Short mmCIF file of C-alpha atoms in Angstrom, two decimals:
data_model
loop_
_atom_site.label_atom_id
_atom_site.label_comp_id
_atom_site.label_asym_id
_atom_site.label_seq_id
_atom_site.Cartn_x
_atom_site.Cartn_y
_atom_site.Cartn_z
CA MET A 979 -14.84 -90.12 43.88
CA VAL A 980 -17.75 -92.54 44.87
CA GLN A 981 -19.84 -93.84 47.75
CA SER A 982 -18.19 -97.16 49.00
CA PRO A 983 -21.15 -99.11 50.23
CA GLY A 984 -20.74 -100.62 53.64
CA VAL A 985 -20.93 -104.31 54.57
CA SER A 986 -24.64 -105.26 55.18
CA PRO A 987 -25.44 -107.08 57.45
CA SER A 988 -21.89 -105.86 59.56
CA PHE A 989 -19.61 -108.41 61.01
CA LEU A 990 -17.26 -108.42 63.95
CA TRP A 991 -13.50 -109.12 64.47
CA ARG A 992 -11.76 -110.07 67.87
CA ASP A 993 -12.21 -107.89 71.02
CA GLY A 994 -10.63 -104.18 71.18
CA LEU A 995 -11.13 -104.05 67.39
CA PRO A 996 -13.74 -102.35 65.30
CA GLY A 997 -15.79 -104.34 62.91
CA SER A 998 -16.19 -104.68 59.23
CA ASP A 999 -16.10 -100.83 57.42
CA PRO A 1000 -19.45 -98.68 57.63
CA ALA A 1001 -20.27 -96.63 54.12
CA GLY A 1002 -17.67 -94.32 53.21
CA VAL A 1003 -16.34 -92.35 50.34
CA GLY A 1004 -13.94 -94.21 48.07
CA ALA A 1005 -12.11 -93.22 44.85
CA TRP A 1006 -10.82 -94.53 41.58
CA LEU A 1007 -7.44 -93.72 40.16
CA VAL A 1008 -7.68 -93.72 36.79
CA LEU A 1009 -4.06 -93.33 34.89
CA THR A 1010 -4.60 -92.15 31.25
CA THR A 1011 -1.26 -92.73 28.63
CA GLU A 1012 -1.46 -90.51 25.74
CA SER A 1013 -2.29 -93.44 23.40
CA GLY A 1014 -5.43 -93.38 25.51
CA LEU A 1015 -5.30 -96.87 27.61
CA ARG A 1016 -6.43 -96.54 31.15
CA GLY A 1017 -5.58 -97.62 34.26
CA TYR A 1018 -7.51 -98.13 37.55
CA ALA A 1019 -7.01 -98.74 41.11
CA PHE A 1020 -9.79 -98.45 43.73
CA ALA A 1021 -9.35 -97.18 47.29
CA GLN A 1022 -11.44 -97.30 50.41
CA ARG A 1023 -10.27 -94.24 51.60
CA GLY A 1024 -11.20 -91.65 48.90
CA VAL A 1025 -10.67 -88.35 50.81
CA ILE A 1026 -7.09 -89.30 51.72
CA LEU A 1027 -6.13 -90.53 48.23
CA ASN A 1028 -7.13 -87.27 46.67
CA ASP A 1029 -5.53 -85.30 48.96
CA ILE A 1030 -2.17 -87.11 48.24
CA VAL A 1031 -2.52 -86.90 44.64
CA ASP A 1032 -3.42 -83.18 44.52
CA ARG A 1033 -0.64 -82.39 46.36
CA ARG A 1034 1.93 -85.01 45.52
CA LEU A 1035 1.41 -87.30 43.32
CA ARG A 1036 -0.30 -85.73 40.16
CA ALA A 1037 3.17 -83.67 39.79
CA GLU A 1038 5.06 -86.96 40.07
CA LEU A 1039 3.09 -89.13 37.28
CA ILE A 1040 2.01 -86.50 34.93
CA GLY A 1041 4.82 -86.77 31.60
CA HIS A 1042 6.48 -90.20 32.42
CA ASP A 1043 6.16 -93.22 30.72
CA ALA A 1044 3.70 -95.80 32.05
CA LEU A 1045 5.66 -98.66 31.48
CA ALA A 1046 8.43 -97.63 33.90
CA ARG A 1047 6.81 -99.28 37.19
CA GLU A 1048 10.18 -99.65 38.67
CA TYR A 1049 11.15 -96.10 38.56
CA LEU A 1050 7.54 -94.99 39.34
CA TRP A 1051 7.56 -97.24 42.20
CA ARG A 1052 10.54 -95.64 43.80
CA ARG A 1053 9.06 -92.37 43.53
CA VAL A 1054 6.47 -93.41 45.79
CA TRP A 1055 8.24 -94.52 48.35
CA GLU A 1056 10.28 -91.52 48.30
CA ILE A 1057 7.34 -89.24 48.59
CA ASP A 1058 6.45 -91.16 51.27
CA ARG A 1059 9.37 -90.22 52.95
CA ILE A 1060 7.57 -86.69 53.80
CA GLU A 1061 4.09 -87.65 53.46
CA HIS A 1062 3.66 -91.12 55.41
CA ILE A 1063 1.15 -92.42 52.88
CA PRO A 1064 -1.14 -94.87 54.84
CA LEU A 1065 0.04 -98.32 54.12
CA HIS A 1066 -3.13 -99.24 52.46
CA LEU A 1067 -2.55 -96.58 49.86
CA MET A 1068 0.93 -97.39 49.20
CA GLY A 1069 0.30 -99.24 46.05
CA THR A 1070 -2.29 -97.50 44.35
CA VAL A 1071 -0.38 -96.14 41.68
CA ASP A 1072 1.50 -99.03 41.15
CA ILE A 1073 -1.61 -101.29 40.73
CA ALA A 1074 -3.08 -98.84 38.07
CA LEU A 1075 0.35 -98.77 36.19
CA TRP A 1076 0.24 -102.49 36.18
CA ASP A 1077 -3.47 -102.44 34.79
CA ILE A 1078 -1.86 -100.57 31.99
CA GLY A 1079 1.35 -102.65 31.17
CA ALA A 1080 -1.03 -105.75 31.08
CA LYS A 1081 -3.68 -103.71 29.03
CA ALA A 1082 -0.64 -102.89 26.69
CA ALA A 1083 0.70 -106.29 26.56
CA GLY A 1084 -3.05 -107.57 25.79
CA VAL A 1085 -3.19 -110.27 28.60
CA PRO A 1086 -4.63 -110.88 32.05
CA LEU A 1087 -2.23 -109.63 34.62
CA TYR A 1088 -1.31 -112.97 36.14
CA LYS A 1089 0.18 -113.76 32.93
CA LEU A 1090 2.26 -110.35 32.48
CA LEU A 1091 3.40 -111.48 35.99
CA GLY A 1092 4.63 -114.79 34.86
CA SER A 1093 1.45 -117.48 35.30
CA PHE A 1094 2.43 -120.31 37.48
CA ARG A 1095 -1.21 -121.91 37.48
CA GLU A 1096 -4.88 -121.70 36.36
CA ALA A 1097 -6.91 -122.62 39.61
CA ILE A 1098 -6.05 -122.59 43.57
CA PRO A 1099 -8.05 -123.63 46.29
CA ALA A 1100 -9.84 -121.28 48.74
CA TYR A 1101 -9.49 -121.31 52.39
CA ALA A 1102 -13.06 -120.12 54.59
CA SER A 1103 -11.40 -117.03 56.62
CA THR A 1104 -14.27 -116.19 59.26
CA ALA A 1105 -15.05 -113.21 60.86
CA THR A 1106 -15.40 -113.49 64.66
CA PHE A 1107 -18.79 -115.27 65.80
CA GLY A 1108 -20.05 -115.40 69.21
CA ASP A 1109 -19.76 -118.57 70.68
CA ILE A 1110 -18.26 -122.25 69.63
CA ALA A 1111 -21.43 -123.51 68.24
CA GLU A 1112 -21.89 -120.59 65.98
CA TYR A 1113 -18.12 -121.40 64.85
CA MET A 1114 -19.16 -125.21 64.31
CA ASP A 1115 -22.24 -124.22 62.33
CA VAL A 1116 -20.11 -121.94 60.01
CA ALA A 1117 -17.50 -124.38 59.56
CA ASP A 1118 -19.88 -127.29 58.86
CA GLN A 1119 -21.32 -125.01 55.84
CA CYS A 1120 -18.12 -124.05 54.74
CA ARG A 1121 -17.26 -128.16 54.43
CA GLU A 1122 -20.58 -128.25 52.53
CA LEU A 1123 -19.80 -125.68 50.24
CA GLY A 1124 -16.48 -127.13 49.07
CA TYR A 1125 -13.93 -125.30 50.88
CA SER A 1126 -10.97 -127.26 51.58
CA ALA A 1127 -9.25 -125.36 54.76
CA ILE A 1128 -10.81 -122.93 57.27
CA LYS A 1129 -8.90 -120.23 59.06
CA LEU A 1130 -10.11 -118.80 62.54
CA HIS A 1131 -10.48 -115.19 63.28
CA ALA A 1132 -11.21 -115.69 67.04
CA TRP A 1133 -11.93 -113.66 70.31
CA GLY A 1134 -8.58 -112.67 71.11
CA HIS A 1135 -8.73 -114.51 74.59
CA ALA A 1136 -5.68 -117.10 74.33
CA ARG A 1137 -7.63 -119.85 76.58
CA LYS A 1138 -11.13 -119.36 74.99
CA ASP A 1139 -9.37 -119.38 71.76
CA ALA A 1140 -7.64 -122.37 72.55
CA ALA A 1141 -10.74 -124.38 73.47
CA LEU A 1142 -12.54 -123.11 70.10
CA ALA A 1143 -9.34 -124.39 67.96
CA ALA A 1144 -9.82 -128.14 69.34
CA ALA A 1145 -13.44 -128.17 69.38
CA LEU A 1146 -12.80 -127.22 65.48
CA ARG A 1147 -10.23 -129.80 65.27
CA SER A 1148 -12.50 -132.69 66.58
CA ARG A 1149 -15.46 -131.63 64.52
CA MET A 1150 -13.26 -131.47 61.20
CA GLY A 1151 -11.10 -134.43 61.81
CA ASP A 1152 -7.99 -133.98 59.40
CA GLU A 1153 -10.04 -133.71 56.47
CA LEU A 1154 -9.27 -129.83 56.25
CA ASP A 1155 -6.63 -127.96 56.63
CA LEU A 1156 -6.89 -125.17 60.03
CA MET A 1157 -5.33 -122.27 60.10
CA TYR A 1158 -5.52 -119.37 63.15
CA ASP A 1159 -5.30 -115.71 62.97
CA GLY A 1160 -4.88 -113.83 65.76
CA SER A 1161 -4.95 -110.29 64.39
CA ALA A 1162 -2.15 -108.74 66.66
CA GLY A 1163 -4.27 -109.56 69.74
CA PHE A 1164 -1.31 -110.99 72.59
CA ASP A 1165 1.19 -110.43 74.21
CA LEU A 1166 4.26 -112.57 73.73
CA ALA A 1167 2.92 -114.73 77.17
CA ASP A 1168 -0.70 -115.67 75.97
CA ALA A 1169 1.09 -115.98 72.23
CA VAL A 1170 2.90 -118.70 73.35
CA TYR A 1171 0.49 -120.09 75.62
CA LEU A 1172 -1.96 -120.12 72.40
CA GLY A 1173 0.93 -121.58 69.84
CA ARG A 1174 1.45 -124.31 71.65
CA ALA A 1175 -2.25 -125.47 71.71
CA LEU A 1176 -2.31 -124.90 68.30
CA ALA A 1177 0.68 -127.03 67.59
CA ASP A 1178 -1.19 -130.03 69.16
CA GLU A 1179 -3.74 -129.49 67.16
CA GLY A 1180 -2.13 -129.67 64.13
CA TYR A 1181 -3.08 -126.29 62.78
CA LEU A 1182 -1.34 -125.44 59.35
CA TRP A 1183 -0.23 -121.76 60.50
CA TYR A 1184 -0.35 -119.35 63.27
CA GLU A 1185 -0.86 -115.90 61.64
CA GLU A 1186 0.07 -112.61 63.30
CA PRO A 1187 -0.78 -113.08 66.89
CA MET A 1188 1.21 -109.92 68.32
CA ARG A 1189 1.51 -106.81 66.39
CA GLU A 1190 4.24 -106.68 63.83
CA PHE A 1191 6.41 -104.06 65.64
CA SER A 1192 8.94 -106.20 67.19
CA VAL A 1193 11.27 -108.66 64.88
CA SER A 1194 13.10 -109.61 68.09
CA ALA A 1195 9.35 -110.72 69.99
CA TYR A 1196 8.54 -113.03 67.06
CA ALA A 1197 12.18 -114.51 67.39
CA ALA A 1198 11.32 -115.49 70.90
CA LEU A 1199 7.94 -116.67 70.11
CA ALA A 1200 9.27 -118.99 67.37
CA ARG A 1201 11.76 -120.20 69.89
CA ARG A 1202 8.88 -121.13 71.81
CA VAL A 1203 6.77 -122.81 70.06
CA GLU A 1204 6.62 -125.63 67.32
CA ILE A 1205 3.95 -124.34 65.01
CA PRO A 1206 4.68 -122.57 61.76
CA LEU A 1207 4.56 -118.66 61.78
CA LEU A 1208 2.95 -116.68 59.13
CA ILE A 1209 3.73 -113.26 59.64
CA ALA A 1210 4.91 -109.80 58.10
CA GLU A 1211 1.25 -109.11 57.38
CA THR A 1212 0.74 -105.49 58.28
CA SER A 1213 4.24 -104.00 58.84
CA PRO A 1214 5.32 -101.59 56.79
CA GLY A 1215 8.47 -101.29 54.27
CA ALA A 1216 7.20 -104.45 52.17
CA HIS A 1217 10.25 -106.31 51.29
CA MET A 1218 12.72 -104.30 53.22
CA ASN A 1219 10.85 -105.12 56.43
CA THR A 1220 10.10 -109.05 55.13
CA ALA A 1221 13.89 -109.55 54.87
CA ASP A 1222 14.22 -108.73 58.49
CA PHE A 1223 11.62 -111.43 59.64
CA ILE A 1224 13.51 -113.77 57.28
CA ALA A 1225 16.62 -112.90 58.24
CA SER A 1226 15.82 -113.57 62.35
CA GLY A 1227 14.75 -116.98 61.59
CA CYS A 1228 11.06 -116.53 62.80
CA ALA A 1229 9.16 -116.98 59.68
CA THR A 1230 7.90 -120.20 58.47
CA ALA A 1231 6.18 -117.95 55.85
CA VAL A 1232 5.51 -114.40 55.10
CA ARG A 1233 2.46 -112.66 53.75
CA THR A 1234 2.12 -110.65 50.89
CA SER A 1235 -0.60 -108.51 49.27
CA SER A 1236 -1.28 -105.86 47.03
CA ALA A 1237 -2.98 -103.87 49.53
CA LEU A 1238 -0.70 -103.81 52.12
CA LYS A 1239 3.04 -104.38 50.55
CA GLY A 1240 3.44 -101.65 47.75
CA GLY A 1241 1.09 -103.03 45.20
CA VAL A 1242 1.61 -105.78 42.77
CA THR A 1243 5.57 -104.45 42.64
CA GLY A 1244 6.06 -104.91 46.43
CA ALA A 1245 4.19 -108.12 46.81
CA MET A 1246 6.24 -109.89 43.85
CA ARG A 1247 9.27 -108.63 45.39
CA ILE A 1248 8.26 -110.17 48.75
CA ALA A 1249 7.15 -113.37 47.05
CA HIS A 1250 10.62 -113.64 45.17
CA LEU A 1251 12.60 -113.10 48.62
CA ALA A 1252 10.83 -115.77 50.30
CA ASP A 1253 11.18 -118.02 47.19
CA SER A 1254 14.87 -117.66 47.53
CA PHE A 1255 14.64 -118.69 51.49
CA LEU A 1256 12.47 -121.68 50.44
CA LEU A 1257 10.01 -119.66 52.27
CA ARG A 1258 5.78 -119.69 51.04
CA ALA A 1259 4.53 -116.19 50.75
CA GLU A 1260 0.95 -116.66 51.34
CA VAL A 1261 -1.49 -113.94 49.57
CA HIS A 1262 -3.22 -111.82 52.05
CA GLY A 1263 -6.93 -111.10 51.10
CA GLY A 1264 -9.20 -111.61 48.27
CA GLY A 1265 -10.71 -109.51 45.47
CA LEU A 1266 -9.07 -109.26 41.91
CA VAL A 1267 -5.60 -107.94 42.35
CA ASN A 1268 -4.75 -110.82 44.55
CA THR A 1269 -6.37 -113.21 42.20
CA HIS A 1270 -3.88 -112.66 39.72
CA LEU A 1271 -1.24 -112.71 42.42
CA CYS A 1272 -2.26 -116.06 43.53
CA MET A 1273 -1.82 -117.33 39.88
CA ALA A 1274 1.43 -115.74 39.51
CA ILE A 1275 3.29 -116.81 42.76
CA PRO A 1276 4.64 -120.29 43.18
CA ASN A 1277 5.10 -120.29 46.52
CA THR A 1278 1.60 -119.55 47.63
CA THR A 1279 -1.09 -122.10 48.69
CA TYR A 1280 -4.61 -120.87 48.89
CA TYR A 1281 -6.71 -117.71 48.19
CA GLU A 1282 -8.37 -116.25 51.13
CA SER A 1283 -12.15 -116.17 50.75
CA LEU A 1284 -13.64 -114.24 53.91
CA VAL A 1285 -16.75 -115.66 55.37
CA PRO A 1286 -18.30 -112.88 57.14
CA HIS A 1287 -22.03 -113.74 58.44
CA ARG A 1288 -23.50 -117.26 60.04
CA GLN A 1289 -25.22 -117.86 57.16
CA VAL A 1290 -22.58 -119.30 54.81
CA ALA A 1291 -22.46 -117.88 51.07
CA ARG A 1292 -19.57 -118.88 48.92
CA GLU A 1293 -17.92 -116.09 47.65
CA SER A 1294 -18.71 -115.78 43.68
CA VAL A 1295 -15.01 -116.36 42.40
CA VAL A 1296 -14.98 -119.51 44.15
CA GLY A 1297 -16.25 -122.87 42.51
CA SER A 1298 -18.39 -125.60 44.27
CA ASP A 1299 -15.19 -127.68 44.12
CA GLY A 1300 -13.46 -124.89 46.44
CA PHE A 1301 -11.29 -123.73 43.99
CA VAL A 1302 -10.61 -120.14 42.24
CA ARG A 1303 -9.88 -119.72 38.59
CA ALA A 1304 -7.81 -117.45 36.96
CA SER A 1305 -9.47 -114.88 34.56
CA GLY A 1306 -9.24 -114.28 30.78
CA THR A 1307 -9.94 -110.44 31.03
CA ILE A 1308 -7.16 -108.16 29.69
CA GLY A 1309 -5.52 -106.15 32.45
CA VAL A 1310 -7.10 -106.47 36.00
CA GLY A 1311 -10.26 -106.79 35.26
CA TRP A 1312 -11.47 -103.98 37.41
CA GLU A 1313 -14.14 -102.77 35.00
CA SER A 1314 -16.00 -105.93 36.13
CA ALA A 1315 -16.14 -104.12 39.65
CA TRP A 1316 -17.92 -100.89 38.39
CA GLN A 1317 -21.16 -103.15 38.99
CA GLU A 1318 -20.24 -102.14 42.71
CA PHE A 1319 -18.80 -99.30 42.91
CA GLY A 1320 -19.87 -97.37 39.87
CA PRO A 1321 -17.72 -96.36 37.12
CA PRO A 1322 -14.57 -94.68 37.65
CA LYS A 1323 -14.56 -91.16 38.11
CA GLY A 1324 -12.82 -88.42 40.58
CA ILE A 1325 -9.23 -88.52 40.81
CA THR A 1326 -7.73 -88.85 36.92
CA LEU A 1327 -4.49 -88.22 35.62
#
């Protein structure tokens, strides 16, 4: 296990949610094959991962073919029935196995998945700032830095957030795509109010306005607003749960990711599921694995680039033209992250 540095300076989310993570204990999961190939995955919650590996996963994994990703993915889901593995850890083993698979093939992960593109535009995904003036300043900087779209994480108050959304549209004109993320802060009534305001301003999508426990609530919202809903971000169950959102008719697009959808295998299942309904599967969050997903998934449109601070610094993977480009590094490319987290040690299989 390794020390995982907190974000400095820290930043805020909407009212009611804690801000950025403080320093803590992370862990690298290291899977080693008989031929010496190593697959890596990093988890911020190292103590929890260590416990699950020691009690359950080590015995399940050792001795199996590292290329049997489908079988091992299903085994982790079976174990989840008893362990109730935290959502953000469900894909840890799968990511390490895909790292091995890409290294065995001698290609970057996105090429093993079936590459679709070599570059994708990034949108600036804001943290929560103090007032409208701060947001306008941040938005101006983002535009100057080459971002072609901006997504708001606002305060979680429907009327204040509606005023902010209108101010941002007025400031940016039609030059940039604009999106809004509610971080599950509303009930149905406030979600309807804000959704109608966002539709009036031509926002590209309305993301996770309510907790994703109730598909019926989202179906009711979809009947009452015109703006496209981007949903199924934090709901458990990967493609199985996402299918219910799609079947209800409420989803214009769905979220997929390596972190919350069972790793690369779950993320690709969701992308293919959405594609069969001619829906978009927008990749949630940045980082190495999600960059590979962005390059491999045809029905995704942007890379999410976090803008946490008032003084905006373009994320290192985003070019001056606002695009993120594919890496030629074999595998996932985790080795490049050692500069931030230190070399892998601790949980090794």
